[in-house]
XYZ file of C-alpha atoms in Angstrom:
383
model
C 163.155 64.880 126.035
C 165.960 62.417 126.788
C 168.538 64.565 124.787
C 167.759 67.423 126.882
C 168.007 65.487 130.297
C 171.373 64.089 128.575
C 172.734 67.801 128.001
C 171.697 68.997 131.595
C 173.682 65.614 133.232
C 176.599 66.962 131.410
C 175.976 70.275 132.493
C 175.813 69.466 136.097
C 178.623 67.094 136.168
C 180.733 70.721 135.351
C 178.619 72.415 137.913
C 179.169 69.985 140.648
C 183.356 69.981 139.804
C 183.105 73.927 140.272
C 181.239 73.817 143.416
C 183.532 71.687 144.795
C 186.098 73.949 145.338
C 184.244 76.825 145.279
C 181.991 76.104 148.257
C 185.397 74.975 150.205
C 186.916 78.671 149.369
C 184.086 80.679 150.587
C 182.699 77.987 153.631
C 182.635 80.796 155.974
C 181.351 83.942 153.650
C 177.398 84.646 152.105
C 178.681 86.144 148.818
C 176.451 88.270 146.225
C 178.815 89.095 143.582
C 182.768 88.856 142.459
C 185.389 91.216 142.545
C 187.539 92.264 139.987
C 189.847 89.412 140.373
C 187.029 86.814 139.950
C 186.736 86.519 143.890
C 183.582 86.494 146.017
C 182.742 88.918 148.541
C 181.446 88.504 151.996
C 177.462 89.374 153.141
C 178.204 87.876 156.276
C 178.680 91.102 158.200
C 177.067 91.194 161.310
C 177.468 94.657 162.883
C 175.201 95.502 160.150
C 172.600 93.684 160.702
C 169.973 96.449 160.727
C 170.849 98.149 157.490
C 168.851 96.378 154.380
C 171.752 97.648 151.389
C 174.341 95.362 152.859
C 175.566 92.528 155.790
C 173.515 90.227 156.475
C 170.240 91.670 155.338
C 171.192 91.663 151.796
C 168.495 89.937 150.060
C 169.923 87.618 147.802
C 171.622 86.265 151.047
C 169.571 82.855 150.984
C 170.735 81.374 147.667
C 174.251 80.776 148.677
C 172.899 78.271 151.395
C 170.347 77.407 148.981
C 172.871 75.919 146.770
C 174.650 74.237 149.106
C 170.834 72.480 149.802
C 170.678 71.520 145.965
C 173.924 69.886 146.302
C 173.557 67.751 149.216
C 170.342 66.734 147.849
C 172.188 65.760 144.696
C 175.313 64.137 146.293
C 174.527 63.647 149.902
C 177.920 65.214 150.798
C 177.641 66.547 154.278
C 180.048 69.262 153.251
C 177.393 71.417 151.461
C 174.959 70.816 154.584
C 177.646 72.243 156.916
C 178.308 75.353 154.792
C 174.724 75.763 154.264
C 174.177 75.726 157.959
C 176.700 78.098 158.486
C 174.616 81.003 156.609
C 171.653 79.950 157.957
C 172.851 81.050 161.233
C 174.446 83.712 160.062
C 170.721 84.622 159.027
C 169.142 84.379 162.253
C 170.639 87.115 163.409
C 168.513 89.153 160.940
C 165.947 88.734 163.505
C 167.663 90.761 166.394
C 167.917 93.930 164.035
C 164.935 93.270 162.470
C 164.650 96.648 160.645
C 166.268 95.196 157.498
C 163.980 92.856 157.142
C 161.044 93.338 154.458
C 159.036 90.866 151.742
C 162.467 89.184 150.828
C 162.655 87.404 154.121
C 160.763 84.556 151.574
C 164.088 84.584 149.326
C 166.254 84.720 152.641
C 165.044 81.530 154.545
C 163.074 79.567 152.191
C 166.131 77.789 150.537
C 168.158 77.855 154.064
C 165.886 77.194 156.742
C 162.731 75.763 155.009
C 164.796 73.303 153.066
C 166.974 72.897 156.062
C 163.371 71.436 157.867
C 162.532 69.471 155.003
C 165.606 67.263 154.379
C 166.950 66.945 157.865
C 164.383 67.486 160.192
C 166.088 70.326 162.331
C 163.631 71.931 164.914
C 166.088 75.177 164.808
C 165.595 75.493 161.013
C 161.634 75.196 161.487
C 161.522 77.556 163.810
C 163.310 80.397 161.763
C 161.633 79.651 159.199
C 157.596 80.235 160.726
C 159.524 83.165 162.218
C 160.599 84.620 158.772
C 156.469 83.560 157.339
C 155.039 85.471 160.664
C 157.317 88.245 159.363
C 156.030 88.148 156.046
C 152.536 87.989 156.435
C 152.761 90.641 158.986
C 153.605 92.730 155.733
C 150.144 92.449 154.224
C 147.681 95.095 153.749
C 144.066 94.236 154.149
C 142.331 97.046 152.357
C 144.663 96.025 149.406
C 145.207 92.829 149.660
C 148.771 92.453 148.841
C 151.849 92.432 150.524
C 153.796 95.563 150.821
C 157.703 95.768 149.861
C 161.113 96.839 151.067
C 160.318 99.409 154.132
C 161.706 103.131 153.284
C 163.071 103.374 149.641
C 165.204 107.196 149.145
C 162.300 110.007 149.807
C 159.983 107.382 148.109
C 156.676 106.835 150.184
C 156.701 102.846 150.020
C 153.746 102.139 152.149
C 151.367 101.460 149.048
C 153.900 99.436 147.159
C 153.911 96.540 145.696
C 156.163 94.241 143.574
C 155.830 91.264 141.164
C 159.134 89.673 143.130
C 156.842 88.968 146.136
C 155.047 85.959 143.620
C 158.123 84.080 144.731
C 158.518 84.986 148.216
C 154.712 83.947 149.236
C 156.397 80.482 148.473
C 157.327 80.817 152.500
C 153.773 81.457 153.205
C 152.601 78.534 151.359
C 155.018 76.120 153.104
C 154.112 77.502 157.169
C 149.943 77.104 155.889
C 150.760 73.497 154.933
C 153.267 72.384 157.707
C 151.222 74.313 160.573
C 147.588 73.660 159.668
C 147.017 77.716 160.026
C 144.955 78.545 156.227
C 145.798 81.817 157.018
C 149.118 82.108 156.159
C 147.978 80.716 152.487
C 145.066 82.629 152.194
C 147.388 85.792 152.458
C 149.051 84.329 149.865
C 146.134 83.746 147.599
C 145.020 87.603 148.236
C 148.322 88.580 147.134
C 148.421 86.441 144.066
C 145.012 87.539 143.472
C 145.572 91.443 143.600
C 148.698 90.277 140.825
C 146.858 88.516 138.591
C 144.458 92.016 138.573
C 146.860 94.975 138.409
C 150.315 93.531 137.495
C 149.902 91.319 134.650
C 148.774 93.087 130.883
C 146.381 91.596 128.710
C 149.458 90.589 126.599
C 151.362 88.658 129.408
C 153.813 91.389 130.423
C 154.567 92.049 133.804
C 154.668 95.678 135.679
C 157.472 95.336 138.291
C 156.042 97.952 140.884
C 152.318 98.800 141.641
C 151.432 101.686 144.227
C 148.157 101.335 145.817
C 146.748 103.867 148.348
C 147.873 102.325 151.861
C 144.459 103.680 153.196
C 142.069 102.694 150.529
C 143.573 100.217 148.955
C 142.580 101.670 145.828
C 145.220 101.013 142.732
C 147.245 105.079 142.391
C 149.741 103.981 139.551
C 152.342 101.879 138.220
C 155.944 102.145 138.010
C 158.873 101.168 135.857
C 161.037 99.857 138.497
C 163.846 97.636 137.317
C 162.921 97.977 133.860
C 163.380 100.253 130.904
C 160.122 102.553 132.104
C 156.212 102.031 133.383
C 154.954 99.903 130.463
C 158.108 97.942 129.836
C 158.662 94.804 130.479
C 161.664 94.112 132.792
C 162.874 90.245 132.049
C 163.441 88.940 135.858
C 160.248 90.275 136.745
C 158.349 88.193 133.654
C 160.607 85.524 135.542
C 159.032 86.111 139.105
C 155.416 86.488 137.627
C 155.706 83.082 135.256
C 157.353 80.739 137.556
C 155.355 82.417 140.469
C 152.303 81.887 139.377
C 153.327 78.194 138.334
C 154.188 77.589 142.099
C 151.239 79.169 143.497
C 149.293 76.471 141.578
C 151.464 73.895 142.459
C 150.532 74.673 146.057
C 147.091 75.518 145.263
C 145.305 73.702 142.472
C 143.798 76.892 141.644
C 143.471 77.098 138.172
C 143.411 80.751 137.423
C 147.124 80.870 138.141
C 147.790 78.113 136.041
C 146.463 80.342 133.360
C 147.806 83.231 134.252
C 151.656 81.703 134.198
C 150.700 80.190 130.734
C 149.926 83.735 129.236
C 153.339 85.501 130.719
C 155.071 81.942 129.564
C 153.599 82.765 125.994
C 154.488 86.676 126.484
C 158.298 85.063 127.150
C 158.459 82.721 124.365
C 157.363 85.315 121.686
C 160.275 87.909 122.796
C 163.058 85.386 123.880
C 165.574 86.165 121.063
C 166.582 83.215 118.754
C 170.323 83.380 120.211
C 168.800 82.957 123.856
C 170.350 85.749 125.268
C 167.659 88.085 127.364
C 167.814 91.724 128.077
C 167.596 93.262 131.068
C 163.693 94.331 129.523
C 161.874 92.802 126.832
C 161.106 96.465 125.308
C 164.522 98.223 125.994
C 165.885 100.602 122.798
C 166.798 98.164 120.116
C 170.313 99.806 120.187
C 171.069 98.617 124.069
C 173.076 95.824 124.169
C 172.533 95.268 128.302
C 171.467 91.648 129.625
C 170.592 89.802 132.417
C 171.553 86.193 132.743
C 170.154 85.603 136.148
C 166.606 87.083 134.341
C 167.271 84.479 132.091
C 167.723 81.682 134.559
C 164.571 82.652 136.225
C 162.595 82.546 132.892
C 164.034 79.029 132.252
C 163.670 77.922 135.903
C 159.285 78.880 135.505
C 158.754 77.303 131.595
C 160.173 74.066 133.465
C 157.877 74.249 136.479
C 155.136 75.126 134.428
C 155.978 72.264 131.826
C 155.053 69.932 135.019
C 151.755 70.826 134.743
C 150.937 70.542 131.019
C 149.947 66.744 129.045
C 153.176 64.927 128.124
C 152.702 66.259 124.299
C 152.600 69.620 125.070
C 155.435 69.860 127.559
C 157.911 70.565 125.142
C 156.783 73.574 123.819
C 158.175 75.020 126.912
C 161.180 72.618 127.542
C 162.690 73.846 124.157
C 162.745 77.785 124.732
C 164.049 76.924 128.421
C 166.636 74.091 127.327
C 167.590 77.098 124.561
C 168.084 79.729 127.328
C 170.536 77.343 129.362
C 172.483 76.099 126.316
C 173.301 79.978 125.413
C 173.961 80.901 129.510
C 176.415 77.017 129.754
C 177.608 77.601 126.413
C 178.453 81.740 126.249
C 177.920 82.989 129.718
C 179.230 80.793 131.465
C 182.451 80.248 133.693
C 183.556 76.872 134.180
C 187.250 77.890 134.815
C 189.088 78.574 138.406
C 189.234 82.282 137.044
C 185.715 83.034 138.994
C 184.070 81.982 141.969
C 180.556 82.348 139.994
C 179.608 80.435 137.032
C 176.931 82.699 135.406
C 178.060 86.120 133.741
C 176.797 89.130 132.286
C 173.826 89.810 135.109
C 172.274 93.151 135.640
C 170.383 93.959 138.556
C 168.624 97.334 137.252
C 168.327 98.565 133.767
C 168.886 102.009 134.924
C 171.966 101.573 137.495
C 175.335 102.594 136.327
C 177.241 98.773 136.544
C 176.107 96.190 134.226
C 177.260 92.956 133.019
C 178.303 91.216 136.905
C 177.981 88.297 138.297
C 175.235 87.642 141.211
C 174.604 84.659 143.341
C 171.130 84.271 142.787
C 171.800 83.585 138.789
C 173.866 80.601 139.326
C 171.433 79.233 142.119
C 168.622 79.510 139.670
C 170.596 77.999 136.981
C 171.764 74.697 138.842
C 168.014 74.404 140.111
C 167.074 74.650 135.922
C 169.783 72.232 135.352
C 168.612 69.949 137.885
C 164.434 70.423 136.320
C 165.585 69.791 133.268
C 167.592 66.737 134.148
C 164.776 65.211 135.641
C 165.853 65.078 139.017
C 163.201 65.163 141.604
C 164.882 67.950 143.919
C 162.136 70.987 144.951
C 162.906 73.963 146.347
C 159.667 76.464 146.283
């Protein structure tokens, strides 16, 4: 284990000379992705604050602050807390439009305001952050039991739906039950996890990204493909969400079930992650696709280590090897440790069936400096 917290260290030590001037470049923007010339564009945009597709609704639009969180917990540089706070009232605004908002407002203030709270104290950041949970668990369907996502998708009738990326975003929920005393935020949670562990995850430990229930009933209607290759595939960043989703809802709930349930999409992973460590954008894609998705496979990584916490000390590394071999392929091939790109991880894809593939996205290289730092042994927690 001590040669893998040995690689990570060295890892980092290129991560944190990157950020450096990185975070100082874009201080003032909440980027997504890079342009052409390598440079970072700018979420920040506040006259459209009601639209969900772009400004400050954009959901990825928490992991640049959440970053900056993971570095000031690492180096205590007040820098990264500025710039962090900078989005994080950026965000806020979010609140006056409030038609943008959906089940992502978990992913949006979780690592801004929540960890805001938790390492400085801030009575502003709290109080965004029960907001954002009030928000979310306004979302949830009783007759159902889960939590429904986005609000109007296209012509698409989205009351009914449900997606596996909401496993992560009921980490909010979680955190307002245990720092307001009120179980009900968590026992939304648990329905939600519950209804997941029923009609999302296969017998085999593959995920479905998208499940459509009758609004009314509540009764299951179908699955869809989402994301991934088709209904029945298996779309990599959504094994991610299930695996280390399912990992943190046991970590905040001691229920074992989920603990099980992560272990049998962690196996599902293992079997399919190719020997090279590169992951698809799906699991089941046509053999002759050559698409990826490195911020899938920084998510993958990111749950084997959280679920590794949770396993005796001689079985840990039966997950710590696939997820140290999914990092050393993203440091080692996919990665950009040069002044020629803002972002460090390369070669994302957000949707096997969109037309761009191959980008760079925020949200991959805040997942893999949080994998660097679990695997490094730091004690830094986010969800």
């Amino acid at each position: 284990m001590e040669y893998y917290r040995d690689w990570a260290r060295a890892q980092l030590e290129k991560a944190r000379g990157k950020m450096a001037w990185v975070s100082e470049k874009n201080r003032q923007r909440i980027p997504y992705t890079t342009d052409e010339n390598g440079d970072y564009d700018d979420r920040a945009d506040e006259s459209r604050v009601w639209n969900r597709d772009d400004g400050l609704n954009w959901w990825t639009n928490g992991f640049w602050g959440g970053m900056m969180w993971l570095l000031y917990q690492d180096t205590k540089d007040p820098g990264y807390m500025e710039i962090a706070r900078f989005s994080e009232r950026k965000l806020e605004k979010c609140f006056q439009g409030f038609y943008g908002l959906h089940h992502d407002v978990g992913f949006m203030f979780q690592p801004t305001a929540v960890a805001d709270w938790r390492l400085t104290g801030d009575g502003d950041a709290r109080r965004m952050a029960m907001h954002a949970a009030n928000l979310l668990a306004g979302r949830f369907n009783p007759v159902g039991r889960f939590i429904r996502a986005w609000n109007e998708v296209g012509d698409s009738d989205t009351r009914g739906w449900a997606i596996i990326d909401c496993m992560f975003n009921i980490s909010l929920l979680y955190w307002a039950s245990e720092e307001s005393g009120d179980p009900r935020f968590r026992q939304i949670a648990m329905l939600h996890a519950d209804t997941v562990q029923e009609h999302f995850i296969r017998s085999d430990g593959s995920v479905c990204h998208i499940v459509e229930f009758d609004p009314e009933s509540g009764r299951m209607v179908r699955s869809h493909g989402g994301q991934g290759f088709g209904e029945g595939s298996s779309w990599t960043r959504g094994q991610g969400w299930a695996l280390y989703g399912f990992a943190n809802s046991f970590a905040h709930t001691g229920k074992r079930e989920y603990l099980e349930t992560a272990r049998k999409v962690a196996a599902y992973c293992i079997a399919n992650i190719p020997e090279n460590g590169i992951i698809p954008v799906d699991f089941r894609q046509p053999e002759d696709v050559e698409w990826e998705d490195s911020c899938g496979a920084c998510v993958i990584a990111g749950g084997l280590l959280e679920l590794a916490r949770f396993q005796p000390e001689g079985e840990r590394e039966a997950l710590v090897e696939p997820a140290f071999r999914i990092l050393k392929a993203i440091a080692g091939s996919r990665a950009d440790w040069t002044r020629d790109c803002d972002a460090i991880v390369q070669n994302c894809s957000a949707s096997y069936h969109d037309a761009r593939h191959h980008f760079t996205m925020v949200y991959a290289d805040y997942f893999f400096l949080e994998a660097l730092y679990q695997l490094s042994g730091a004690d830094i927690r986010m969800w």
